[in-house]
Tab-separated table of C-alpha atoms in Angstrom:
chain	number	residue	atom	x	y	z
A	27	MET	CA	101.171	11.112	-54.130
A	28	SER	CA	97.574	10.752	-53.154
A	29	LEU	CA	95.621	12.998	-50.911
A	30	PRO	CA	93.769	11.857	-47.566
A	31	PRO	CA	89.810	11.174	-48.023
A	32	TYR	CA	89.525	14.836	-45.459
A	33	LEU	CA	91.717	17.109	-47.712
A	34	LEU	CA	89.449	16.563	-50.821
A	35	GLY	CA	86.635	18.740	-51.540
A	36	PRO	CA	82.866	17.894	-51.177
A	37	ASN	CA	81.150	15.829	-53.641
A	38	PRO	CA	79.147	18.189	-56.356
A	39	TRP	CA	77.287	15.341	-57.093
A	40	ALA	CA	76.012	14.328	-53.831
A	41	THR	CA	75.421	18.205	-52.960
A	42	MET	CA	73.308	18.942	-55.665
A	43	MET	CA	71.190	15.729	-54.904
A	44	ALA	CA	70.885	16.646	-50.980
A	45	GLN	CA	69.911	19.830	-52.144
A	46	GLN	CA	67.195	18.336	-54.800
A	47	GLN	CA	65.980	16.248	-52.005
A	48	LEU	CA	65.184	19.532	-49.122
A	49	ALA	CA	63.659	21.320	-51.973
A	50	ALA	CA	60.879	18.448	-52.995
A	51	ALA	CA	60.359	18.231	-48.534
A	52	HIS	CA	59.882	21.920	-48.617
A	53	ALA	CA	57.213	21.840	-51.768
A	54	GLN	CA	55.448	18.548	-50.232
A	55	ALA	CA	55.024	20.489	-47.094
A	56	GLN	CA	53.816	23.501	-48.735
A	57	ALA	CA	51.254	21.663	-50.542
A	58	HIS	CA	49.514	19.867	-47.583
A	59	ALA	CA	49.407	22.970	-45.998
A	60	ALA	CA	47.787	24.511	-48.510
A	61	ALA	CA	44.981	21.667	-48.838
A	62	ALA	CA	44.292	21.683	-45.312
A	63	GLN	CA	43.856	25.720	-45.228
A	64	ALA	CA	41.523	24.749	-48.230
A	65	HIS	CA	39.346	22.087	-46.576
A	66	ALA	CA	39.036	24.261	-43.729
A	67	HIS	CA	37.941	27.212	-45.414
A	68	ALA	CA	35.400	25.286	-47.416
A	69	MET	CA	33.771	23.502	-44.333
A	70	GLN	CA	33.462	26.995	-42.921
A	71	GLN	CA	31.383	28.286	-45.787
A	72	GLN	CA	29.169	25.433	-45.558
A	73	MET	CA	28.044	25.504	-41.855
A	74	PRO	CA	25.546	28.311	-41.158
A	75	PRO	CA	26.445	30.634	-38.580
A	76	PRO	CA	25.470	30.165	-35.083
A	77	HIS	CA	22.142	31.441	-33.728
A	78	PRO	CA	22.596	33.183	-30.362
A	79	LYS	CA	20.810	31.177	-27.794
A	80	SER	CA	17.654	32.587	-26.024
A	81	ASP	CA	17.733	31.645	-22.497
A	82	GLU	CA	13.903	33.301	-22.117
A	83	MET	CA	11.153	30.266	-22.088
A	84	THR	CA	8.090	30.948	-24.338
A	85	GLU	CA	4.606	30.074	-23.181
A	86	ASP	CA	3.932	27.232	-25.699
A	87	LYS	CA	7.557	25.374	-24.602
A	88	LEU	CA	6.237	25.711	-20.782
A	89	GLN	CA	3.008	24.197	-21.987
A	90	GLU	CA	4.928	21.527	-23.694
A	91	LYS	CA	6.894	20.724	-20.780
A	92	ALA	CA	3.994	20.640	-18.653
A	93	GLN	CA	1.965	18.071	-21.107
A	94	LYS	CA	5.301	15.934	-21.351
A	95	TRP	CA	5.722	15.860	-17.718
A	96	ASN	CA	1.883	14.621	-17.047
A	97	GLN	CA	1.830	11.904	-19.418
A	98	LEU	CA	5.157	10.840	-17.919
A	99	GLN	CA	3.772	10.505	-14.227
A	100	SER	CA	0.328	9.287	-15.716
A	101	LYS	CA	2.305	6.461	-16.905
A	102	ARG	CA	4.626	6.337	-13.623
A	103	PHE	CA	1.724	5.873	-11.417
A	104	ALA	CA	-0.772	3.801	-13.783
A	105	ASP	CA	-2.286	0.470	-13.233
A	106	LYS	CA	0.298	-2.000	-14.741
A	107	ARG	CA	-1.480	-4.896	-16.826
A	108	LYS	CA	0.690	-8.428	-17.089
A	109	LEU	CA	1.019	-9.543	-20.801
A	110	GLY	CA	-2.050	-7.774	-21.903
A	111	PHE	CA	-4.289	-9.421	-19.509
A	112	VAL	CA	-7.362	-6.942	-18.554
A	113	GLU	CA	-9.428	-7.946	-15.109
A	114	ALA	CA	-12.666	-7.721	-15.397
A	115	GLN	CA	-14.312	-4.958	-13.254
A	116	LYS	CA	-16.938	-6.744	-10.535
A	117	GLU	CA	-19.803	-5.236	-9.810
A	118	GLU	CA	-21.847	-5.586	-6.560
A	119	MET	CA	-24.647	-7.983	-7.314
A	120	PRO	CA	-28.101	-8.503	-5.535
A	121	PRO	CA	-28.318	-11.438	-2.962
A	122	GLU	CA	-30.837	-12.659	-5.345
A	123	HIS	CA	-27.983	-13.296	-7.617
A	124	ILE	CA	-26.049	-15.901	-5.402
A	125	ARG	CA	-29.248	-17.663	-4.100
A	126	LYS	CA	-30.429	-18.354	-7.524
A	127	ILE	CA	-26.854	-19.885	-8.166
A	128	ILE	CA	-27.101	-22.236	-5.094
A	129	ARG	CA	-30.644	-22.982	-5.972
A	130	ASP	CA	-29.810	-24.002	-9.410
A	131	HIS	CA	-26.966	-26.046	-8.395
A	132	GLY	CA	-28.845	-27.888	-5.609
A	133	ASP	CA	-29.034	-30.892	-7.862
A	134	MET	CA	-25.861	-32.090	-9.049
A	135	SER	CA	-27.205	-35.082	-11.173
A	136	SER	CA	-27.903	-32.887	-13.861
A	137	ARG	CA	-26.056	-33.439	-17.143
A	138	LYS	CA	-25.438	-29.975	-17.864
A	139	TYR	CA	-23.535	-29.457	-14.419
A	140	ARG	CA	-21.129	-32.627	-15.338
A	141	HIS	CA	-18.254	-30.016	-15.998
A	142	ASP	CA	-19.058	-27.906	-12.541
A	143	LYS	CA	-18.377	-30.927	-10.559
A	144	ARG	CA	-14.296	-30.625	-11.089
A	145	VAL	CA	-14.660	-27.373	-9.369
A	146	TYR	CA	-16.942	-28.079	-6.716
A	147	LEU	CA	-13.988	-30.721	-5.837
A	148	GLY	CA	-11.159	-28.363	-6.420
A	149	ALA	CA	-12.958	-25.596	-3.745
A	150	LEU	CA	-13.270	-28.783	-0.990
A	151	LYS	CA	-9.615	-27.775	-0.069
A	152	TYR	CA	-10.910	-23.878	0.622
A	153	MET	CA	-14.096	-25.029	2.669
A	154	PRO	CA	-12.544	-24.561	6.571
A	155	HIS	CA	-11.663	-21.138	5.393
A	156	ALA	CA	-14.898	-20.447	4.267
A	157	VAL	CA	-16.567	-21.819	7.744
A	158	MET	CA	-13.767	-19.898	9.629
A	159	LYS	CA	-14.760	-16.556	7.857
A	160	LEU	CA	-18.559	-17.552	8.367
A	161	LEU	CA	-18.002	-17.876	12.015
A	162	GLU	CA	-15.832	-15.089	11.990
A	163	ASN	CA	-18.637	-12.693	11.003
A	164	MET	CA	-21.905	-14.516	13.073
A	165	PRO	CA	-24.086	-11.739	14.114
A	166	MET	CA	-23.375	-11.463	18.033
A	167	PRO	CA	-26.369	-11.535	20.547
A	168	TRP	CA	-27.142	-8.246	20.674
A	169	GLU	CA	-27.357	-7.968	16.928
A	170	GLN	CA	-30.831	-8.931	15.283
A	171	ILE	CA	-29.302	-9.516	11.492
A	172	ARG	CA	-26.376	-8.432	9.898
A	173	ASP	CA	-25.695	-7.940	6.377
A	174	VAL	CA	-22.436	-8.822	4.926
A	175	LYS	CA	-20.196	-8.789	1.767
A	176	VAL	CA	-19.512	-12.031	0.183
A	177	LEU	CA	-17.225	-12.987	-2.468
A	178	TYR	CA	-18.746	-15.982	-4.606
A	179	HIS	CA	-17.625	-18.229	-7.433
A	180	ILE	CA	-19.449	-18.095	-10.706
A	181	THR	CA	-20.426	-21.588	-10.335
A	182	GLY	CA	-21.520	-21.415	-6.833
A	183	ALA	CA	-19.050	-24.183	-5.867
A	184	ILE	CA	-17.312	-21.576	-2.629
A	185	THR	CA	-18.364	-18.701	-1.214
A	186	PHE	CA	-16.578	-16.306	1.514
A	187	VAL	CA	-18.050	-13.743	3.751
A	188	ASN	CA	-15.681	-11.001	2.423
A	189	GLU	CA	-15.370	-8.723	5.505
A	190	ILE	CA	-13.025	-8.482	8.848
A	191	PRO	CA	-15.123	-8.133	11.883
A	192	TRP	CA	-12.817	-5.035	13.689
A	193	VAL	CA	-13.434	-3.923	17.083
A	194	ILE	CA	-12.874	-1.595	19.818
A	195	GLU	CA	-11.394	-3.499	22.659
A	196	PRO	CA	-13.038	-1.864	25.676
A	197	VAL	CA	-16.605	-1.615	23.782
A	198	TYR	CA	-16.231	-5.083	22.721
A	199	ILE	CA	-15.450	-6.401	26.275
A	200	ALA	CA	-18.503	-3.758	27.283
A	201	GLN	CA	-20.650	-5.524	24.859
A	202	TRP	CA	-20.160	-9.165	26.431
A	203	GLY	CA	-20.354	-7.917	30.177
A	204	THR	CA	-23.989	-6.700	29.300
A	205	MET	CA	-24.375	-10.140	27.758
A	206	TRP	CA	-23.225	-12.071	30.732
A	207	ILE	CA	-25.863	-10.278	32.371
A	208	MET	CA	-28.872	-10.845	29.940
A	209	MET	CA	-27.772	-14.761	29.401
A	210	ARG	CA	-28.303	-15.144	33.215
A	211	ARG	CA	-31.804	-13.527	32.811
A	212	GLU	CA	-32.548	-15.826	29.587
A	213	LYS	CA	-31.365	-18.928	31.441
A	214	ARG	CA	-33.795	-18.199	33.690
A	215	ASP	CA	-36.663	-17.271	31.826
A	216	ARG	CA	-35.989	-19.064	29.078
A	217	ARG	CA	-37.211	-16.728	26.085
A	218	HIS	CA	-34.798	-17.164	23.182
A	219	PHE	CA	-33.883	-20.596	24.102
A	220	LYS	CA	-35.339	-23.772	22.357
A	221	ARG	CA	-34.676	-27.016	21.994
A	222	MET	CA	-33.458	-28.939	18.642
A	223	ARG	CA	-33.394	-31.974	17.321
A	224	PHE	CA	-30.337	-33.454	16.342
A	225	PRO	CA	-29.196	-34.287	13.713
A	226	PRO	CA	-31.252	-31.886	12.237
A	227	PHE	CA	-31.252	-33.394	8.834
A	228	ASP	CA	-31.302	-36.708	7.745
A	229	ASP	CA	-28.523	-37.878	5.340
A	230	GLU	CA	-30.623	-38.173	2.347
A	231	GLU	CA	-32.607	-34.738	2.602
A	232	PRO	CA	-31.879	-32.274	0.192
A	233	PRO	CA	-30.697	-28.896	1.477
A	234	LEU	CA	-33.454	-26.384	2.321
A	235	ASP	CA	-33.757	-23.615	0.084
A	236	TYR	CA	-32.899	-20.035	2.030
A	237	ALA	CA	-35.432	-18.156	0.234
A	238	ASP	CA	-38.159	-20.222	0.594
A	239	ASN	CA	-37.796	-21.749	4.038
A	240	VAL	CA	-35.747	-18.921	5.826
A	241	LEU	CA	-35.969	-15.585	4.502
A	242	ASP	CA	-39.857	-14.813	5.458
A	243	VAL	CA	-38.987	-15.923	9.204
A	244	GLU	CA	-38.933	-13.025	11.414
A	245	PRO	CA	-35.439	-13.411	13.350
A	246	LEU	CA	-35.543	-13.576	17.057
A	247	GLU	CA	-35.257	-10.346	19.284
A	248	ALA	CA	-32.113	-8.798	19.663
A	249	ILE	CA	-31.174	-9.418	23.310
A	250	GLN	CA	-29.699	-6.127	24.656
A	251	ILE	CA	-29.583	-4.491	28.318
A	252	GLU	CA	-31.640	-1.217	29.038
A	253	LEU	CA	-29.368	1.581	29.455
A	254	ASP	CA	-29.855	4.356	31.916
A	255	ALA	CA	-30.236	7.732	30.002
A	256	ASP	CA	-28.204	9.672	32.754
A	257	GLU	CA	-25.571	6.854	34.220
A	258	ASP	CA	-25.084	5.583	30.230
A	259	SER	CA	-25.467	8.641	28.645
A	260	ALA	CA	-21.779	8.783	27.156
A	261	ILE	CA	-22.392	5.435	25.075
A	262	ALA	CA	-26.159	4.991	24.892
A	263	LYS	CA	-26.386	6.150	21.296
A	264	TRP	CA	-24.037	3.889	19.678
A	265	PHE	CA	-23.634	1.099	22.072
A	266	TYR	CA	-25.191	-1.813	20.220
A	267	ASP	CA	-23.982	-0.300	16.832
A	268	HIS	CA	-22.266	-2.896	14.224
A	269	LYS	CA	-19.821	-0.229	13.725
A	270	PRO	CA	-19.848	1.933	16.433
A	271	LEU	CA	-18.212	5.280	16.239
A	272	VAL	CA	-17.290	5.443	12.564
A	273	GLY	CA	-16.998	8.712	11.463
A	274	THR	CA	-16.113	10.377	14.645
A	275	LYS	CA	-13.120	11.989	15.734
A	276	TYR	CA	-12.766	9.133	18.202
A	277	VAL	CA	-11.507	6.625	15.541
A	278	ASN	CA	-9.131	6.319	12.571
A	279	GLY	CA	-11.798	4.804	10.724
A	280	SER	CA	-13.547	1.603	9.970
A	281	THR	CA	-10.457	-0.477	10.919
A	282	TYR	CA	-10.246	0.924	14.343
A	283	ARG	CA	-6.468	0.475	14.364
A	284	LYS	CA	-6.272	3.950	16.600
A	285	TRP	CA	-9.015	4.992	18.978
A	286	ASN	CA	-9.029	7.870	21.529
A	287	LEU	CA	-11.994	7.691	23.986
A	288	SER	CA	-13.318	10.166	26.311
A	289	LEU	CA	-13.078	9.571	30.145
A	290	PRO	CA	-16.932	9.244	30.612
A	291	MET	CA	-17.203	6.689	27.381
A	292	MET	CA	-14.073	4.595	29.180
A	293	ALA	CA	-15.764	5.198	32.727
A	294	THR	CA	-18.922	3.713	31.320
A	295	LEU	CA	-17.469	0.847	29.347
A	296	TYR	CA	-15.545	-0.508	32.484
A	297	ARG	CA	-18.904	-0.196	34.574
A	298	LEU	CA	-20.557	-2.489	32.106
A	299	GLY	CA	-17.614	-4.838	31.339
A	300	ASN	CA	-16.309	-5.122	35.206
A	301	GLN	CA	-17.745	-8.259	35.609
A	302	LEU	CA	-15.552	-9.972	32.930
A	303	LEU	CA	-12.456	-8.319	34.197
A	304	THR	CA	-10.178	-9.519	36.714
A	305	ASP	CA	-9.427	-7.138	39.706
A	306	LEU	CA	-5.975	-8.737	40.509
A	307	VAL	CA	-3.082	-6.477	39.797
A	308	ASP	CA	-0.389	-8.315	41.490
A	309	ASN	CA	1.818	-10.510	39.077
A	310	ASN	CA	3.078	-12.991	41.736
A	311	TYR	CA	-0.556	-14.421	41.853
A	312	PHE	CA	0.248	-15.909	38.676
A	313	TYR	CA	3.299	-17.446	39.669
A	314	LEU	CA	3.815	-21.072	38.392
A	315	PHE	CA	0.606	-20.377	36.454
A	316	ASP	CA	1.654	-18.185	33.405
A	317	THR	CA	-0.893	-19.088	30.906
A	318	LYS	CA	1.190	-17.703	27.982
A	319	SER	CA	3.592	-20.490	29.278
A	320	PHE	CA	0.967	-23.025	28.333
A	321	SER	CA	0.268	-22.329	24.527
A	322	LEU	CA	1.093	-24.420	21.724
A	323	GLN	CA	1.728	-22.388	18.980
A	324	LYS	CA	4.585	-20.893	17.722
A	325	LEU	CA	4.417	-16.980	18.440
């Protein structure tokens, strides 16, 4: 009679195999732990002991940081040059320099100027702007002469007046108000008016040289009204200056973007420019005749 499997005792071979596998796993785990501990101990011996960090900033370190900061800021605000292009510094030249260039290029039929003709043709499209800048900076009737800065091409192909004639509005109106009075007297006396023959030059006539024909000619006397020492004392010293009140507390500078004149100055300027100012204060007077409505340019 055979016994059922659950009544049989444990297999001695299976028990022995299980014990051997358990002992091998335990030995392998101990070997791994020992290897990891040895590696950590070796790494700990190789690393130097950490030094305590000092929070104090020495004088040398401060100087080094300051020098680095100055170098960084100088690079930040320095002039950036594109692609290694170095812009040549343009020095102001005397007026004789441009006069000599124009005089030498008066006759373009010479063979040595054959390459400059292309530059002259290319400069023609800028001629209206050059004429506009010339007319814009023409001396006023109360000025005898006016020296201006010019920007010219090295071949003399084109020349621009490199200035903008900023003015103070009430001063400019008062100046032309006095010119209205003086021009009526000039028209009556005919001292500054001379008849002129037109056209002044023939078609084939070469242009006159400025240094030979115009430079030595004494310009006509400036047209200025005689200001009263008492009534016009607030503006008498600077009224006909080219750049009045520059460097004083009444204007911000040569641009005249902001100006603040005193009450006696404004009263005198209003009295001198009164003939050019309207006395109409009623806006209904301009009904159906709004001059701004007739303007054609885009605003």
